[in-house]
XYZ file of C-alpha atoms in Angstrom:
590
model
C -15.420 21.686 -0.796
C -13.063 18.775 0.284
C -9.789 19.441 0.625
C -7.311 18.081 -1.884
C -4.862 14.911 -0.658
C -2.118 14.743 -2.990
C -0.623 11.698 -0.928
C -3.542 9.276 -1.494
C -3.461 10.776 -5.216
C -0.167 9.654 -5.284
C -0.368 6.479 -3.304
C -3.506 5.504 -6.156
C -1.457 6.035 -8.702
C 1.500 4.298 -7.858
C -0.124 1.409 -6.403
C 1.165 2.089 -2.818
C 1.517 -0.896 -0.099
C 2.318 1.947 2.457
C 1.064 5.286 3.974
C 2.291 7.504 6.435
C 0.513 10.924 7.010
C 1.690 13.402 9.793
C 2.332 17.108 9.378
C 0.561 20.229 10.388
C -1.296 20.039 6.468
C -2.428 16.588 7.526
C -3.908 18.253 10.728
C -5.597 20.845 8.999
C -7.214 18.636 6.034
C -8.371 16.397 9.081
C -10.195 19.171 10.474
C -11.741 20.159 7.348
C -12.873 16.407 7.083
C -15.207 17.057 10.155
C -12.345 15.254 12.182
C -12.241 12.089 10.138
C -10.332 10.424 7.544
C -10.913 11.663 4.387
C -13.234 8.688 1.967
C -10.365 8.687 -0.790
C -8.434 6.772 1.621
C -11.314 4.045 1.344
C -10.008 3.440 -2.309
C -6.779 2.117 -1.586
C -7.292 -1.452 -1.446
C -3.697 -2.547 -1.477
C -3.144 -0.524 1.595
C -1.137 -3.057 3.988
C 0.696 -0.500 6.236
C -1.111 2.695 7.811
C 0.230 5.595 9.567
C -1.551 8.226 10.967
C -0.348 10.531 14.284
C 0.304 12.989 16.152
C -2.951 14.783 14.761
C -5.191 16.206 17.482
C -8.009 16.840 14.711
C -8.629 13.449 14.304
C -11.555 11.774 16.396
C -12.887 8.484 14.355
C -12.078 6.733 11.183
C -15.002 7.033 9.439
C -17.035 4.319 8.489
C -16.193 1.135 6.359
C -12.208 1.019 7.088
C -11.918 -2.225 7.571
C -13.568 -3.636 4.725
C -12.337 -0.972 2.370
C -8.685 -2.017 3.257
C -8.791 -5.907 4.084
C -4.503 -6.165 3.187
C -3.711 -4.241 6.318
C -1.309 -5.808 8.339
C -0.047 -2.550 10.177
C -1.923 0.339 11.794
C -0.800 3.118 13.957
C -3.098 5.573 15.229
C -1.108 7.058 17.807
C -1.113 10.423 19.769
C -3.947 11.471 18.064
C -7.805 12.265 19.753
C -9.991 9.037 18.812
C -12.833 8.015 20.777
C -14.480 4.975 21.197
C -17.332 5.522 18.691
C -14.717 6.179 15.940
C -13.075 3.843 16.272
C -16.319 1.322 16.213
C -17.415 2.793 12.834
C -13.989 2.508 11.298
C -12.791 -0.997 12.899
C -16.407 -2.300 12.587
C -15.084 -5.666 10.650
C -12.363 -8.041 10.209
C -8.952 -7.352 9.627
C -7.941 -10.621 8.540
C -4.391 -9.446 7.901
C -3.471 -7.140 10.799
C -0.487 -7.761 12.829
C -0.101 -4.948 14.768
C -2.422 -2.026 16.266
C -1.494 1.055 17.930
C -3.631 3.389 19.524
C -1.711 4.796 22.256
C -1.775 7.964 23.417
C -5.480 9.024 22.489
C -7.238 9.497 25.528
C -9.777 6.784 25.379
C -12.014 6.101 28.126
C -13.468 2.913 26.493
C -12.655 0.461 23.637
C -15.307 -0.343 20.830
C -16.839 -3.921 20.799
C -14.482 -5.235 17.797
C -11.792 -4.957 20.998
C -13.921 -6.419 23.387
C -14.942 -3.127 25.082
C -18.441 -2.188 25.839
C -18.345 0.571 23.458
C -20.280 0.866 20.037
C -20.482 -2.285 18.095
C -19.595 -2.666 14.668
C -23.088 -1.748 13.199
C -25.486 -3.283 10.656
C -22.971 -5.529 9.205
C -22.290 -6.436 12.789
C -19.286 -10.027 12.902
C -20.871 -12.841 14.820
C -19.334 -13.037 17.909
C -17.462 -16.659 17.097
C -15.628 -15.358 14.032
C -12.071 -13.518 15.178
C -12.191 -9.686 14.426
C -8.180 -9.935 14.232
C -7.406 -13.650 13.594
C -3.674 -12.489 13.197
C -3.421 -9.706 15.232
C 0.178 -10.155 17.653
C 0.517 -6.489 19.345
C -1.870 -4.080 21.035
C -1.021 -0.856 21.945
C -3.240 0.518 23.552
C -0.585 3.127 26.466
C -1.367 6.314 27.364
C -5.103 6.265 27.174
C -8.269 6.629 30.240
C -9.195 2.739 30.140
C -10.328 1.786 33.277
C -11.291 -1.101 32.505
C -11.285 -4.175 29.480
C -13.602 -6.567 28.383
C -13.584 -10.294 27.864
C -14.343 -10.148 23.912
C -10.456 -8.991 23.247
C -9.428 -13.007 24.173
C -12.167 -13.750 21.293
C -11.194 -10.682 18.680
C -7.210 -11.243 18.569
C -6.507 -15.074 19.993
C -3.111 -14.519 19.088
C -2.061 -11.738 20.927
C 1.395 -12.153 22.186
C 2.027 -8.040 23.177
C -0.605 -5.852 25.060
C 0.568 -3.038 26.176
C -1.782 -0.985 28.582
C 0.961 1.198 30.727
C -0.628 4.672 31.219
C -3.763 4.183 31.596
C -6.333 3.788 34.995
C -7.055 0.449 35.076
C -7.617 -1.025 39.002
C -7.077 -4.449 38.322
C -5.512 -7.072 36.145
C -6.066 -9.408 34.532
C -9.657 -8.383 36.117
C -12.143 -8.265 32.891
C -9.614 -9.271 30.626
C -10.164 -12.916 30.979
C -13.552 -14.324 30.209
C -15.181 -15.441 33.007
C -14.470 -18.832 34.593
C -16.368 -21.535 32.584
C -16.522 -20.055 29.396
C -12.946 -19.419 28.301
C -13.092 -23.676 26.931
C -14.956 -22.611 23.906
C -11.591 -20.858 22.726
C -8.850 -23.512 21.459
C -6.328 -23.535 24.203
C -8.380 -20.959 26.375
C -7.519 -17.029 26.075
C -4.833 -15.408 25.152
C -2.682 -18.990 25.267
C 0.331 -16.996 22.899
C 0.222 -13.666 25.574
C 3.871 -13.334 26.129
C 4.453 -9.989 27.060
C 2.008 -7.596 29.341
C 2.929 -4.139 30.805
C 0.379 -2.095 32.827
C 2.762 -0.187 34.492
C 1.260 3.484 35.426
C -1.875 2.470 36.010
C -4.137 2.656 39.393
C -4.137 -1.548 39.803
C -4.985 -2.431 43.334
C -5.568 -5.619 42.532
C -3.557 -8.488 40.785
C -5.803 -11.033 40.746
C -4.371 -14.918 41.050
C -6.138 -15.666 37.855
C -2.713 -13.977 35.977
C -1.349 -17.560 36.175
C -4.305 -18.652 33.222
C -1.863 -16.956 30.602
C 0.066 -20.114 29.949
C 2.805 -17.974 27.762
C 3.374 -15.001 29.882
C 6.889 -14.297 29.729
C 7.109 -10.433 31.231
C 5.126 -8.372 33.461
C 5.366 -4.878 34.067
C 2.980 -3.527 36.455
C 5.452 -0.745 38.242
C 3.779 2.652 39.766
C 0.535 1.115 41.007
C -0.837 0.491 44.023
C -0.260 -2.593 44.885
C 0.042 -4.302 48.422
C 0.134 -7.944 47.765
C 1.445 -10.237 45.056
C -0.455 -13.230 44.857
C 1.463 -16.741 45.170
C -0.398 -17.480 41.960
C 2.557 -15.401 40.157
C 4.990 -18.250 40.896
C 2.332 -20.688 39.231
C 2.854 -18.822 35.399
C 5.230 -21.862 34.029
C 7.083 -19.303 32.008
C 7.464 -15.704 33.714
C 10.657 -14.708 33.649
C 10.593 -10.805 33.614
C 8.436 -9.156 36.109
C 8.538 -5.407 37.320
C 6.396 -4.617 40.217
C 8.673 -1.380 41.522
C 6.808 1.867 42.598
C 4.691 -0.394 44.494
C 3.645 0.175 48.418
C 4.105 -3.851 49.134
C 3.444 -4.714 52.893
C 5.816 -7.223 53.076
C 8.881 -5.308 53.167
C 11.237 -8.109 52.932
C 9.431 -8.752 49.436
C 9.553 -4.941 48.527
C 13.429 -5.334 48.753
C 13.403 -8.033 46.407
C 11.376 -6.098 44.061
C 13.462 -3.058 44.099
C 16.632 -5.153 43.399
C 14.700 -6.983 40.225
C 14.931 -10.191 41.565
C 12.607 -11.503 39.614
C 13.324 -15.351 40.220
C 13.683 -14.672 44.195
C 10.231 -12.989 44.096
C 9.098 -16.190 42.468
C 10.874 -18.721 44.918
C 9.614 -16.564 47.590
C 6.062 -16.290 46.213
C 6.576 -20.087 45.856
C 7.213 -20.979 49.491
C 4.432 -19.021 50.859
C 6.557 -15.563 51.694
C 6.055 -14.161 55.101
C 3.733 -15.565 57.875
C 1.711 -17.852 55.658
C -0.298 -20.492 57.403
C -0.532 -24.727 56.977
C -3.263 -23.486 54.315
C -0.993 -21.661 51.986
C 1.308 -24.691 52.694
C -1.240 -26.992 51.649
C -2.419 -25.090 48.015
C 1.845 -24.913 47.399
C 1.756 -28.390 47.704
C -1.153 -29.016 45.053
C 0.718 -26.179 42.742
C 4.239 -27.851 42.783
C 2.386 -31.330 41.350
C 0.488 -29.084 39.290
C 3.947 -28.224 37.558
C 6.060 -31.089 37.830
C 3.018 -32.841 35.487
C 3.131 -29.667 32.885
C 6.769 -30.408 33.023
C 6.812 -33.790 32.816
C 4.160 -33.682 29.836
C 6.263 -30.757 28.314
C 9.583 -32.417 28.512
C 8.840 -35.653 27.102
C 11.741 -39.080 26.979
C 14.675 -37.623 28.606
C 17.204 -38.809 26.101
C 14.999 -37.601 23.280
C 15.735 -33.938 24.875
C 19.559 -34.471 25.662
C 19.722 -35.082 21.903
C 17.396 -32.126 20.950
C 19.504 -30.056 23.420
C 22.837 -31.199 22.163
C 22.162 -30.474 18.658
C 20.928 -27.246 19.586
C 22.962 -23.889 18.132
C 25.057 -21.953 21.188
C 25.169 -18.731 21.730
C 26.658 -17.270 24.724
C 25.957 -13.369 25.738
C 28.568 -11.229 27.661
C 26.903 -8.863 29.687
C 27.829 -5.156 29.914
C 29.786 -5.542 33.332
C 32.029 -8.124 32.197
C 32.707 -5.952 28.948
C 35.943 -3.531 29.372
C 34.778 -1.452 26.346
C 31.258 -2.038 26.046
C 29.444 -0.037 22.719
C 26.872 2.750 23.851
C 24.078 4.048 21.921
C 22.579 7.436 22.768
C 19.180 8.354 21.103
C 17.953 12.198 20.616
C 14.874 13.330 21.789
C 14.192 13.695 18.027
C 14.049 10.606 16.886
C 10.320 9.927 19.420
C 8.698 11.135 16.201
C 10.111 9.755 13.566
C 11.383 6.276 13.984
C 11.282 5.894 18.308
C 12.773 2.512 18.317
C 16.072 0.695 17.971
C 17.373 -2.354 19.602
C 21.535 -2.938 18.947
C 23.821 -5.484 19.557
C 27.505 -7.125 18.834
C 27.997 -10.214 17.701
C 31.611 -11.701 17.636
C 32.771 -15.013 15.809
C 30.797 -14.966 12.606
C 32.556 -16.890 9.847
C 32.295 -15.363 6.548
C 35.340 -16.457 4.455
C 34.508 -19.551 3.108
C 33.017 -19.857 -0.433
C 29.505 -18.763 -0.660
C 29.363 -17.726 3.181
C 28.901 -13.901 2.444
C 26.694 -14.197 -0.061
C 24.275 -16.458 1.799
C 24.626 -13.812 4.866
C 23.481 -11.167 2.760
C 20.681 -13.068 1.208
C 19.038 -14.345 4.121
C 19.073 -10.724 5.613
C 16.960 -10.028 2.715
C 14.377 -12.320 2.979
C 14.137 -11.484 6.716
C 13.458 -8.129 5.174
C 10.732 -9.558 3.022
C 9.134 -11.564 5.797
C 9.304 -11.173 9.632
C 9.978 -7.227 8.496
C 7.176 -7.097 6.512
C 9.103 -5.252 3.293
C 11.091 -3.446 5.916
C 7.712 -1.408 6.837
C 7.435 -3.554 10.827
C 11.483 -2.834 11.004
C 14.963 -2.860 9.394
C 17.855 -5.085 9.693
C 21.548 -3.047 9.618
C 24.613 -4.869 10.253
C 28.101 -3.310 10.400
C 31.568 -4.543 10.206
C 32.485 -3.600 14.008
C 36.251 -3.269 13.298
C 35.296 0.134 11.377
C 32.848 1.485 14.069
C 33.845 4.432 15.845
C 31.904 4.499 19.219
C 30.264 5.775 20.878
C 26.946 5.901 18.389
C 24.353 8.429 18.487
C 20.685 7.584 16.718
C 19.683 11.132 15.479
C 17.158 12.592 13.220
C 18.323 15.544 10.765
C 16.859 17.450 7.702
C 16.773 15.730 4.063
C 18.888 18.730 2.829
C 21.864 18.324 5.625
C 21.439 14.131 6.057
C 24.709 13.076 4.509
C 25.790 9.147 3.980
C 28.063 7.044 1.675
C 25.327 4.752 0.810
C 26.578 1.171 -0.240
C 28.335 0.985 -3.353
C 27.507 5.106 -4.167
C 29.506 8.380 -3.569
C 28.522 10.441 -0.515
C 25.160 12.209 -1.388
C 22.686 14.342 0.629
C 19.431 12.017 1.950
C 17.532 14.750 -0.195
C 19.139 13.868 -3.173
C 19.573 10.141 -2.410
C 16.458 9.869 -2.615
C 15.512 11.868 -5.437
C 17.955 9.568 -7.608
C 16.291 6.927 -6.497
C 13.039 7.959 -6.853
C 14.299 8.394 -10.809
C 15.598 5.248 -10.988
C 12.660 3.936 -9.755
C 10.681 5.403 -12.771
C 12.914 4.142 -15.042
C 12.754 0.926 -13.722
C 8.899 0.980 -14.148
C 9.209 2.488 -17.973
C 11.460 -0.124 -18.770
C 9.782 -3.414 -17.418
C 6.763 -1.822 -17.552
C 4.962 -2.613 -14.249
C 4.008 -0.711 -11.203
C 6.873 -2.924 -9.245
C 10.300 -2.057 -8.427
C 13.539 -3.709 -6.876
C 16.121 -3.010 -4.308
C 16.199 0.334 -2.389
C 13.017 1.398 -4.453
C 10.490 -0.141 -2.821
C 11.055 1.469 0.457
C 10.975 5.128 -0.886
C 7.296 5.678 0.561
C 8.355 4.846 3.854
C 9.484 8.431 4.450
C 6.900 10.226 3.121
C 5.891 12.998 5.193
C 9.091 13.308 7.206
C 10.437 16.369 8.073
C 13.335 14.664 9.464
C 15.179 11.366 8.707
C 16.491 9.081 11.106
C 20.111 8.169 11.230
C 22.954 6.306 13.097
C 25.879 8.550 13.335
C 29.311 7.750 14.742
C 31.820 9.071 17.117
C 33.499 11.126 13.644
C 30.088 12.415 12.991
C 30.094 10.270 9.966
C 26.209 8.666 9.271
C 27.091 4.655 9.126
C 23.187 3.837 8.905
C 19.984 5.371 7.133
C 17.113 3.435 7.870
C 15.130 2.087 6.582
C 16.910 2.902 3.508
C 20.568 2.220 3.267
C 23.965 1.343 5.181
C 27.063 3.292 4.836
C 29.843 2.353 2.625
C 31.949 2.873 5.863
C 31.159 -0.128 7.715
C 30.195 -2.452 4.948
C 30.795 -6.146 5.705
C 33.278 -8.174 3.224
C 34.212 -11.550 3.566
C 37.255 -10.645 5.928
C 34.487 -9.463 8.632
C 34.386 -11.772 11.758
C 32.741 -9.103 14.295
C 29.112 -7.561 13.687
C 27.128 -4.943 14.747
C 23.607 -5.845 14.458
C 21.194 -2.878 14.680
C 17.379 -3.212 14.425
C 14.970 -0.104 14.157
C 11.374 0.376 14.146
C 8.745 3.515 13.866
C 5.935 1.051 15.187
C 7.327 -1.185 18.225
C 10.231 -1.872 20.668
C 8.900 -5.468 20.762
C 9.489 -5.866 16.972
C 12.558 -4.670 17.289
C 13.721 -7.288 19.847
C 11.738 -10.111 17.743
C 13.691 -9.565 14.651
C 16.845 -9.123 16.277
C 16.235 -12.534 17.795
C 15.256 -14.183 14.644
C 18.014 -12.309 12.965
C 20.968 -14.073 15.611
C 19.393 -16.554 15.109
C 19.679 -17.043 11.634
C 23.420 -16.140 11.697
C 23.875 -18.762 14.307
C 22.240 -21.176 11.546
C 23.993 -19.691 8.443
C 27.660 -19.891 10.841
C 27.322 -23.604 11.614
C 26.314 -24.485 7.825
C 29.396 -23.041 6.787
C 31.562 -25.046 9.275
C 29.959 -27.827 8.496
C 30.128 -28.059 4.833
C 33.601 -27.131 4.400
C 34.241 -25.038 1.451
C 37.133 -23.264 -0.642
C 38.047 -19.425 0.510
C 36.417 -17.460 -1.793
C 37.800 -14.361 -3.755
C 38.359 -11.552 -1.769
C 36.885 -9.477 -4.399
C 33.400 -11.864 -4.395
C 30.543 -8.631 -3.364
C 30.347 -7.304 -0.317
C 27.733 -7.112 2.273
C 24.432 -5.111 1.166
C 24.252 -3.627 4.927
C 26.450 -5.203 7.463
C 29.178 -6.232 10.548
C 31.450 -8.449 10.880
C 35.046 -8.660 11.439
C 36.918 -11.930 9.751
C 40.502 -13.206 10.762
C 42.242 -14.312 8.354
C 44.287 -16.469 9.651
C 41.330 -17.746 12.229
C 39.945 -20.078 8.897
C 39.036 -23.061 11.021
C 36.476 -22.744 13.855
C 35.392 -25.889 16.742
C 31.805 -26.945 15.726
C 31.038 -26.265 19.578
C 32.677 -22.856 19.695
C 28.941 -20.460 20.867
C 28.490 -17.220 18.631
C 29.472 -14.617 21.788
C 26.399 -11.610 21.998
C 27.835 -8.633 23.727
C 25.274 -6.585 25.152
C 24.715 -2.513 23.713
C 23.159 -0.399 25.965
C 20.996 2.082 24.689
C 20.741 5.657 26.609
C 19.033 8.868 26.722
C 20.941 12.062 26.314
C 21.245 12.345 30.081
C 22.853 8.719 30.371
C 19.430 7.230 31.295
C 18.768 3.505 29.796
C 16.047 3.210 27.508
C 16.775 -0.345 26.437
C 19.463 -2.980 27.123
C 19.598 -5.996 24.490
C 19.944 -9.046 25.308
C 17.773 -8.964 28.825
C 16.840 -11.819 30.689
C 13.674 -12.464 28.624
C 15.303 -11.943 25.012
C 16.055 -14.356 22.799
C 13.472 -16.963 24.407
C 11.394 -16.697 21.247
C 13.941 -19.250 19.772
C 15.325 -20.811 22.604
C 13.805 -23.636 21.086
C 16.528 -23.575 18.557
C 19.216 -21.892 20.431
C 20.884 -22.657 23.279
C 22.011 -18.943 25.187
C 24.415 -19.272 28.009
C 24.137 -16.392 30.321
């Protein structure tokens, strides 16, 4: 007899865009399943965000997932015990929709033929070979697994890939099969993986980085620490865009280049790459030569009429970042072990200078952080803006997890409840909603109720008073809500699927302020009522008497550093390499 699944019941009947399954019930239904997923989860159509992990009973998918759920734009399949062959049957077809992938940490030793692996193919309804598997597929996760190797067909499958992460694995070179061989990577418009902006392999057993890395046109970071590595090929110095590379943990010969690499030097490993390092001959010389006209044509072609890019550059937006050193007080974050299974990422920052006084400043603020929510978040299920007034934040912060029945929060605009019975009032209002306008749909906090199904714990931002200032990815505290006065933010950014995403909204989302901030100087407009609404999750920290701002004046980024409980960093935002996904917009002075 099948076991019962009152989630997909429930997910059915309310017409549910997302899933998440985890728990030791899920495990044991899985094993009753024969290891698979169970078929009723083939009848959710609308399906466009999957979760499944952390369950060593499941070993494939089962057949037909892919065309049964064609909407997916989100699946993670981490930590759990999937082979190659399940994963054939199950991702044997497009996924026209499907942004992001995870399958780390499940011991493969191969990848199925829909990711360009020499493993099972996709069947009788096999996809010709010139039709994209994952047309819109952006980041592969593919960490902690046995793959000693990739194949060729992944620069076909997903040919906009701009994350692959491979770190943990036993791969002994790279790019090695990766690229398709040389002559056939023309039939793919603007040859593979031209978007490819971010590759980590660190962890691995890669002997061999072959010069060929410099054919991925958009490579921005590298990460190949703890191999075994003796060289670095001058071709490194050839990728028009790297500017993030970590090759520490690595035996290097030349120890004068091994230096550099310990120090994360990145652009004097390049220079030195660049001139030929260490007892290169006329040869090397010769081939640097070649390469330097090589560029100086990409940049001529990419730089087009000079004064045509003065004026592009002068109307650009500034924004300049402080780094931690220069920062007296700078804002720590320190994440709990706890939070690994439950939402594992969060990217933070302070912003200083934002201008929200003037007539409808606040209001557009607030609005444009919820269509950023609709879109690049992807209905808050790919990540969750937060932004605080800073003036009310008691550092230092600590991102926690705790139970639904001890989780307490002011949530905007409502008395301090328990998350357990937040929720459960929303959940109500939520029904109402639905009897009233009848429709499945709901509005505001509603809609993201799902999203914590089957957590045992909730995430939450707590400050140095203990008090929770952020509940993702449902609600802000009351505490640090933003109002019009607010000139200093707190941005914070969290995600349960990818650090990347993280980092890609919080760029978008600076962004945007920078944008929204020059608009309002430049359309000058009465002072609104200080009793207009107040922000729906926000920082910022408004002078009064600071009404009038120079059009030139840069947005300042202070970077947060975010630690482990023992002090160790986990992530530091802005690096080097963030914020370049807009640099064509912005102009960041470091």
């Amino acid at each position: 007899m099948a076991a019962a699944w009152p989630e997909l019941e429930a997910a059915g009947r309310e017409r549910r865009r997302e899933l998440a399954l985890a728990g030791a019930a899920v495990a044991e239904r899985v094993a009753a399943e024969g290891g698979r997923l169970p078929a009723a989860l083939l009848a959710l159509p609308l399906l466009q965000s999957l979760e499944l992990s952390g369950c060593a009973a499941l070993r494939e998918l089962g057949p037909g997932l892919a065309a049964a759920l064609p909407a997916l734009h989100t699946l993670v399949l981490r930590d759990n015990a999937l082979g190659p062959a399940g994963l054939g049957a199950g991702l044997g077809g497009p996924l026209p929709a499907l942004r992001l992938l995870d399958l780390s940490g499940n011991g493969l030793e191969a990848l199925p033929a829909a990711l360009g692996g020499a493993g099972p193919a996709a069947g009788p309804a096999e996809v010709p070979v010139e039709v994209p598997v994952f047309p819109q597929l952006r980041s592969l996760n593919l960490s902690g697994n046995r793959l000693r190797e990739l194949g060729p067909g992944l620069a076909r499958a997903a040919p906009q890939l701009q994350a692959l992460l491979l770190a943990g694995n036993r791969l002994r070179a790279l790019p090695g099969g990766l690229l398709p061989p040389a002559g056939t990577g023309a039939a793919l418009p603007g040859g593979p993986f031209p978007l490819l902006s971010r590759l980590e392999a660190a962890d691995n057993e890669v002997a061999e980085l072959g010069a060929d890395i410099a054919a991925l046109p958009a490579l921005k970071s590298l990460d190949v620490a703890n191999n075994q590595l003796r060289e670095l090929p001058a071709a490194l110095a050839d990728c028009p865009r790297l500017k993030e590379a970590n090759f520490r943990g690595n035996q290097l010969k030349d120890k004068r280049l091994e230096k550099m690499v310990n120090g994360c030097q990145t652009k004097a490993i390049l220079e030195y790459l660049r001139a030929g390092g260490r007892g290169k001959g006329k040869a090397e010389s010769a081939r640097e030569e070649a390469r330097k006209k090589k560029r100086e044509k990409q940049q001529k072609k990419d730089g087009g009429d000079g004064e045509q890019d003065e004026l592009e550059e002068a109307s650009k937006l500034l924004v300049k970042v402080l780094h931690v050193s220069e920062n007296l007080l700078p804002l720590v974050v320190k994440a709990s072990p706890g939070v690994k299974d439950v939402r594992p990422f969060i990217v933070c920052c302070v912003l200083k200078g934002v201008n929200l006084k003037p007539g409808n400043a606040l209001k557009r603020f607030l609005s444009a952080q919820t269509k950023l929510h609709e879109d690049i978040c992807e209905k808050r299920t790919a990540a969750t803006i937060a932004t605080h007034d800073l003036q009310l934040i008691k550092g230092p912060l600590t991102y926690d997890v705790q139970p639904p029945e001890q989780l307490k929060i002011t949530p905007l605009g409502r008395k301090e409840i328990k998350a357990k019975d937040l929720l459960r009032q929303l959940q109500s209002e939520a029904d109402e909603q639905r009897k009233q306008k009848k429709r499945q749909n709901v509005s505001g906090l509603h809609k993201y109720l799902q999203l914590l199904d089957g957590k045992d714990n909730y995430p939450c931002l707590v400050d140095a008073e203990g008090a929770v200032i952020s509940f993702p990815p449902i609600t802000n505290s009351e505490k640090t809500k933003i109002r019009k006065d607010t000139r200093d933010l707190f941005l914070e950014v969290t995600s349960a699927t990818s650090l990347q995403i993280c980092k890609d909204v919080m760029d978008t989302l600076i962004l945007k302020i920078a944008e929204l901030n020059r608009f309002t100087l430049e359309n000058k407009e009465d002072s609104g009522s200080d009793n207009e609404s107040d922000a729906l999750c926000g920082p910022v920290n408004l002078n009064p008497s600071q009404n009038v701002q120079p059009m030139n004046l840069p947005l300042v980024v202070e970077q947060v550093r975010v630690v482990d409980t023992d002090g160790n960093l986990k992530v530091l935002y802005p690096s080097k390499t963030d914020l370049t996904t807009v640099s064509s917009l912005l102009t960041v002075i470091r």
